[in-house]
């Protein structure tokens, strides 16, 4: 999910393009980097009301490679190519370029999201009767530490609530 909504991007880009403020002024007003505002304006200038709409370029390695080839054949920068292709940020194309430089077409293969989190090393799927004494001790130590962390978090939350009550009185 994007950090900024499509409506906000379009609104700020319109303001910039209509001369309602420089990128630096809009940057201070909205707490958004001026460079980002200039990029949004470029995308909005090219695509108008269709700016920042989802696209199918992230579907396969072939479409990613097409985007890179489009940039290379036209001699465009990463930023300009990203704007022409209606990407929400030029960072996407930069990542694809690095992946291609490292691993060629195989480097562009889709890797969906983050890798799955590994299970806790001390909690295994074995029944307690099947575990060794050492494994049981490690699991017990892990669970005690986890319990201590949860207790500390609860203690901090209660302290925070007490402070806010004192401030209200």
PDB file of C-alpha atoms in Angstrom:
ATOM      1  CA  UNK A   1       0.000   0.000   0.000  1.00  0.00           C
ATOM      2  CA  UNK A   2       1.147   3.477  -0.839  1.00  0.00           C
ATOM      3  CA  UNK A   3       2.187   5.931   1.840  1.00  0.00           C
ATOM      4  CA  UNK A   4       0.137   8.696   0.198  1.00  0.00           C
ATOM      5  CA  UNK A   5      -3.322   8.358  -1.307  1.00  0.00           C
ATOM      6  CA  UNK A   6      -3.892   8.803  -5.022  1.00  0.00           C
ATOM      7  CA  UNK A   7      -6.192  11.756  -4.321  1.00  0.00           C
ATOM      8  CA  UNK A   8      -3.510  13.550  -2.291  1.00  0.00           C
ATOM      9  CA  UNK A   9      -0.884  12.996  -4.978  1.00  0.00           C
ATOM     10  CA  UNK A  10      -3.192  14.366  -7.678  1.00  0.00           C
ATOM     11  CA  UNK A  11      -4.232  17.329  -5.544  1.00  0.00           C
ATOM     12  CA  UNK A  12      -0.671  18.380  -4.723  1.00  0.00           C
ATOM     13  CA  UNK A  13       0.451  17.836  -8.334  1.00  0.00           C
ATOM     14  CA  UNK A  14      -2.402  20.079  -9.560  1.00  0.00           C
ATOM     15  CA  UNK A  15      -1.445  22.790  -7.078  1.00  0.00           C
ATOM     16  CA  UNK A  16       2.160  22.675  -8.248  1.00  0.00           C
ATOM     17  CA  UNK A  17       1.270  22.670 -11.966  1.00  0.00           C
ATOM     18  CA  UNK A  18      -1.207  25.549 -11.538  1.00  0.00           C
ATOM     19  CA  UNK A  19       1.471  27.608  -9.831  1.00  0.00           C
ATOM     20  CA  UNK A  20      -0.226  27.707  -6.439  1.00  0.00           C
ATOM     21  CA  UNK A  21       3.164  27.192  -4.845  1.00  0.00           C
ATOM     22  CA  UNK A  22       6.675  26.036  -5.523  1.00  0.00           C
ATOM     23  CA  UNK A  23       7.695  22.485  -4.695  1.00  0.00           C
ATOM     24  CA  UNK A  24       9.550  23.823  -1.660  1.00  0.00           C
ATOM     25  CA  UNK A  25       6.491  25.709  -0.357  1.00  0.00           C
ATOM     26  CA  UNK A  26       4.217  22.714  -0.904  1.00  0.00           C
ATOM     27  CA  UNK A  27       6.865  20.527   0.697  1.00  0.00           C
ATOM     28  CA  UNK A  28       6.803  22.581   3.896  1.00  0.00           C
ATOM     29  CA  UNK A  29       3.005  22.780   3.866  1.00  0.00           C
ATOM     30  CA  UNK A  30       2.425  19.025   3.457  1.00  0.00           C
ATOM     31  CA  UNK A  31       5.659  17.639   4.978  1.00  0.00           C
ATOM     32  CA  UNK A  32       6.499  15.818   1.751  1.00  0.00           C
ATOM     33  CA  UNK A  33       9.897  16.024   0.025  1.00  0.00           C
ATOM     34  CA  UNK A  34       9.944  18.621  -2.764  1.00  0.00           C
ATOM     35  CA  UNK A  35      11.548  16.111  -5.106  1.00  0.00           C
ATOM     36  CA  UNK A  36       8.537  13.813  -4.604  1.00  0.00           C
ATOM     37  CA  UNK A  37       6.148  16.677  -5.395  1.00  0.00           C
ATOM     38  CA  UNK A  38       8.004  17.455  -8.640  1.00  0.00           C
ATOM     39  CA  UNK A  39       7.818  13.775  -9.615  1.00  0.00           C
ATOM     40  CA  UNK A  40       4.074  13.629  -8.911  1.00  0.00           C
ATOM     41  CA  UNK A  41       3.597  16.757 -11.007  1.00  0.00           C
ATOM     42  CA  UNK A  42       5.495  15.138 -13.879  1.00  0.00           C
ATOM     43  CA  UNK A  43       3.322  12.000 -13.721  1.00  0.00           C
ATOM     44  CA  UNK A  44       0.132  14.053 -13.459  1.00  0.00           C
ATOM     45  CA  UNK A  45       1.209  16.282 -16.358  1.00  0.00           C
ATOM     46  CA  UNK A  46       1.691  13.205 -18.572  1.00  0.00           C
ATOM     47  CA  UNK A  47      -1.322  11.115 -17.477  1.00  0.00           C
ATOM     48  CA  UNK A  48      -3.853  13.625 -16.152  1.00  0.00           C
ATOM     49  CA  UNK A  49      -6.786  12.034 -14.336  1.00  0.00           C
ATOM     50  CA  UNK A  50      -5.333   8.548 -14.971  1.00  0.00           C
ATOM     51  CA  UNK A  51      -2.185   9.335 -12.995  1.00  0.00           C
ATOM     52  CA  UNK A  52      -1.174   6.905 -10.245  1.00  0.00           C
ATOM     53  CA  UNK A  53      -3.595   4.185 -11.295  1.00  0.00           C
ATOM     54  CA  UNK A  54      -2.482   0.549 -10.910  1.00  0.00           C
ATOM     55  CA  UNK A  55      -0.644  -1.027 -13.832  1.00  0.00           C
ATOM     56  CA  UNK A  56       0.402  -4.529 -14.835  1.00  0.00           C
ATOM     57  CA  UNK A  57       4.157  -4.063 -15.052  1.00  0.00           C
ATOM     58  CA  UNK A  58       4.945  -5.982 -11.875  1.00  0.00           C
ATOM     59  CA  UNK A  59       3.298  -9.159 -13.187  1.00  0.00           C
ATOM     60  CA  UNK A  60       6.242 -10.846 -14.897  1.00  0.00           C
ATOM     61  CA  UNK A  61       9.935 -10.592 -15.583  1.00  0.00           C
ATOM     62  CA  UNK A  62       9.189  -9.960 -19.273  1.00  0.00           C
ATOM     63  CA  UNK A  63       7.102  -6.864 -18.594  1.00  0.00           C
ATOM     64  CA  UNK A  64       9.749  -5.557 -16.191  1.00  0.00           C
ATOM     65  CA  UNK A  65      12.386  -6.083 -18.867  1.00  0.00           C
ATOM     66  CA  UNK A  66      10.145  -4.260 -21.381  1.00  0.00           C
ATOM     67  CA  UNK A  67      10.062  -1.249 -19.069  1.00  0.00           C
ATOM     68  CA  UNK A  68      13.854  -1.263 -18.775  1.00  0.00           C
ATOM     69  CA  UNK A  69      14.289  -1.627 -22.549  1.00  0.00           C
ATOM     70  CA  UNK A  70      11.872   1.281 -23.044  1.00  0.00           C
ATOM     71  CA  UNK A  71      14.139   3.405 -20.857  1.00  0.00           C
ATOM     72  CA  UNK A  72      17.327   2.304 -22.629  1.00  0.00           C
ATOM     73  CA  UNK A  73      16.061   2.698 -26.216  1.00  0.00           C
ATOM     74  CA  UNK A  74      14.733   6.206 -25.568  1.00  0.00           C
ATOM     75  CA  UNK A  75      17.729   7.281 -23.499  1.00  0.00           C
ATOM     76  CA  UNK A  76      15.459   8.373 -20.661  1.00  0.00           C
ATOM     77  CA  UNK A  77      16.311   8.654 -16.997  1.00  0.00           C
ATOM     78  CA  UNK A  78      14.810   6.319 -14.411  1.00  0.00           C
ATOM     79  CA  UNK A  79      12.611   9.170 -13.143  1.00  0.00           C
ATOM     80  CA  UNK A  80      11.266  10.144 -16.555  1.00  0.00           C
ATOM     81  CA  UNK A  81      10.644   6.526 -17.586  1.00  0.00           C
ATOM     82  CA  UNK A  82       8.811   5.899 -14.315  1.00  0.00           C
ATOM     83  CA  UNK A  83       6.636   8.959 -14.934  1.00  0.00           C
ATOM     84  CA  UNK A  84       5.849   7.891 -18.503  1.00  0.00           C
ATOM     85  CA  UNK A  85       4.947   4.399 -17.287  1.00  0.00           C
ATOM     86  CA  UNK A  86       2.740   5.902 -14.533  1.00  0.00           C
ATOM     87  CA  UNK A  87       4.641   4.421 -11.573  1.00  0.00           C
ATOM     88  CA  UNK A  88       3.879   5.853  -8.152  1.00  0.00           C
ATOM     89  CA  UNK A  89       7.595   6.348  -7.570  1.00  0.00           C
ATOM     90  CA  UNK A  90      10.818   5.983  -9.553  1.00  0.00           C
ATOM     91  CA  UNK A  91      12.121   3.616  -6.877  1.00  0.00           C
ATOM     92  CA  UNK A  92      10.313   0.672  -8.449  1.00  0.00           C
ATOM     93  CA  UNK A  93      12.204   0.975 -11.705  1.00  0.00           C
ATOM     94  CA  UNK A  94      15.478   1.523  -9.819  1.00  0.00           C
ATOM     95  CA  UNK A  95      14.985  -1.758  -7.974  1.00  0.00           C
ATOM     96  CA  UNK A  96      14.259  -3.585 -11.236  1.00  0.00           C
ATOM     97  CA  UNK A  97      17.395  -2.116 -12.798  1.00  0.00           C
ATOM     98  CA  UNK A  98      19.541  -3.332  -9.888  1.00  0.00           C
ATOM     99  CA  UNK A  99      17.904  -6.760  -9.997  1.00  0.00           C
ATOM    100  CA  UNK A 100      18.572  -7.009 -13.732  1.00  0.00           C
ATOM    101  CA  UNK A 101      22.198  -5.911 -13.352  1.00  0.00           C
ATOM    102  CA  UNK A 102      22.743  -8.564 -10.651  1.00  0.00           C
ATOM    103  CA  UNK A 103      20.886 -11.528 -12.121  1.00  0.00           C
ATOM    104  CA  UNK A 104      19.703 -10.770 -15.647  1.00  0.00           C
ATOM    105  CA  UNK A 105      16.182 -11.848 -16.553  1.00  0.00           C
ATOM    106  CA  UNK A 106      16.185 -14.348 -13.647  1.00  0.00           C
ATOM    107  CA  UNK A 107      16.818 -11.448 -11.268  1.00  0.00           C
ATOM    108  CA  UNK A 108      13.535  -9.898 -12.384  1.00  0.00           C
ATOM    109  CA  UNK A 109      11.460 -12.961 -11.563  1.00  0.00           C
ATOM    110  CA  UNK A 110       8.616 -12.117  -9.197  1.00  0.00           C
ATOM    111  CA  UNK A 111       9.268 -12.651  -5.543  1.00  0.00           C
ATOM    112  CA  UNK A 112       5.969 -11.990  -3.800  1.00  0.00           C
ATOM    113  CA  UNK A 113       6.404  -9.927  -0.666  1.00  0.00           C
ATOM    114  CA  UNK A 114       8.643 -10.714   2.241  1.00  0.00           C
ATOM    115  CA  UNK A 115       9.940 -14.207   2.877  1.00  0.00           C
ATOM    116  CA  UNK A 116       7.950 -16.166   5.420  1.00  0.00           C
ATOM    117  CA  UNK A 117       9.034 -15.817   8.995  1.00  0.00           C
ATOM    118  CA  UNK A 118      10.859 -18.828  10.360  1.00  0.00           C
ATOM    119  CA  UNK A 119       9.351 -20.569  13.321  1.00  0.00           C
ATOM    120  CA  UNK A 120      10.773 -19.916  16.757  1.00  0.00           C
ATOM    121  CA  UNK A 121      13.896 -22.033  17.091  1.00  0.00           C
ATOM    122  CA  UNK A 122      12.991 -23.309  20.541  1.00  0.00           C
ATOM    123  CA  UNK A 123       9.365 -24.164  19.914  1.00  0.00           C
ATOM    124  CA  UNK A 124       9.186 -27.291  17.810  1.00  0.00           C
ATOM    125  CA  UNK A 125       6.285 -29.357  16.588  1.00  0.00           C
ATOM    126  CA  UNK A 126       7.357 -32.405  18.593  1.00  0.00           C
ATOM    127  CA  UNK A 127       5.307 -33.529  21.577  1.00  0.00           C
ATOM    128  CA  UNK A 128       6.949 -32.829  24.950  1.00  0.00           C
ATOM    129  CA  UNK A 129       7.505 -36.566  25.548  1.00  0.00           C
ATOM    130  CA  UNK A 130       9.641 -36.760  22.386  1.00  0.00           C
ATOM    131  CA  UNK A 131      11.928 -33.823  23.258  1.00  0.00           C
ATOM    132  CA  UNK A 132      15.252 -34.147  24.998  1.00  0.00           C
ATOM    133  CA  UNK A 133      15.845 -32.543  28.378  1.00  0.00           C
ATOM    134  CA  UNK A 134      18.087 -29.929  26.707  1.00  0.00           C
ATOM    135  CA  UNK A 135      15.348 -29.003  24.190  1.00  0.00           C
ATOM    136  CA  UNK A 136      12.791 -28.650  26.983  1.00  0.00           C
ATOM    137  CA  UNK A 137      15.158 -26.394  28.961  1.00  0.00           C
ATOM    138  CA  UNK A 138      15.782 -24.191  25.903  1.00  0.00           C
ATOM    139  CA  UNK A 139      12.060 -23.908  25.220  1.00  0.00           C
ATOM    140  CA  UNK A 140      11.363 -23.075  28.866  1.00  0.00           C
ATOM    141  CA  UNK A 141      14.027 -20.343  28.853  1.00  0.00           C
ATOM    142  CA  UNK A 142      12.603 -18.913  25.620  1.00  0.00           C
ATOM    143  CA  UNK A 143       9.041 -18.889  26.981  1.00  0.00           C
ATOM    144  CA  UNK A 144      10.153 -17.276  30.236  1.00  0.00           C
ATOM    145  CA  UNK A 145      11.932 -14.517  28.320  1.00  0.00           C
ATOM    146  CA  UNK A 146       8.903 -14.004  26.101  1.00  0.00           C
ATOM    147  CA  UNK A 147       6.666 -13.834  29.181  1.00  0.00           C
ATOM    148  CA  UNK A 148       8.973 -11.278  30.835  1.00  0.00           C
ATOM    149  CA  UNK A 149       8.831  -9.069  27.734  1.00  0.00           C
ATOM    150  CA  UNK A 150       5.030  -9.212  27.673  1.00  0.00           C
ATOM    151  CA  UNK A 151       4.834  -8.363  31.378  1.00  0.00           C
ATOM    152  CA  UNK A 152       7.172  -5.398  30.883  1.00  0.00           C
ATOM    153  CA  UNK A 153       5.070  -4.120  27.974  1.00  0.00           C
ATOM    154  CA  UNK A 154       1.922  -4.367  30.094  1.00  0.00           C
ATOM    155  CA  UNK A 155       3.682  -2.542  32.939  1.00  0.00           C
ATOM    156  CA  UNK A 156       4.737   0.265  30.579  1.00  0.00           C
ATOM    157  CA  UNK A 157       1.190   0.588  29.226  1.00  0.00           C
ATOM    158  CA  UNK A 158      -0.222   0.864  32.740  1.00  0.00           C
ATOM    159  CA  UNK A 159       2.361   3.511  33.638  1.00  0.00           C
ATOM    160  CA  UNK A 160       1.432   5.453  30.524  1.00  0.00           C
ATOM    161  CA  UNK A 161      -2.265   5.312  31.465  1.00  0.00           C
ATOM    162  CA  UNK A 162      -1.464   6.521  34.997  1.00  0.00           C
ATOM    163  CA  UNK A 163       0.478   9.492  33.635  1.00  0.00           C
ATOM    164  CA  UNK A 164      -2.332  10.535  31.297  1.00  0.00           C
ATOM    165  CA  UNK A 165      -4.837  10.323  34.172  1.00  0.00           C
ATOM    166  CA  UNK A 166      -2.617  12.569  36.315  1.00  0.00           C
ATOM    167  CA  UNK A 167      -2.349  15.112  33.501  1.00  0.00           C
ATOM    168  CA  UNK A 168      -6.144  15.245  33.117  1.00  0.00           C
ATOM    169  CA  UNK A 169      -6.672  16.015  36.830  1.00  0.00           C
TER     170      UNK A 169
END
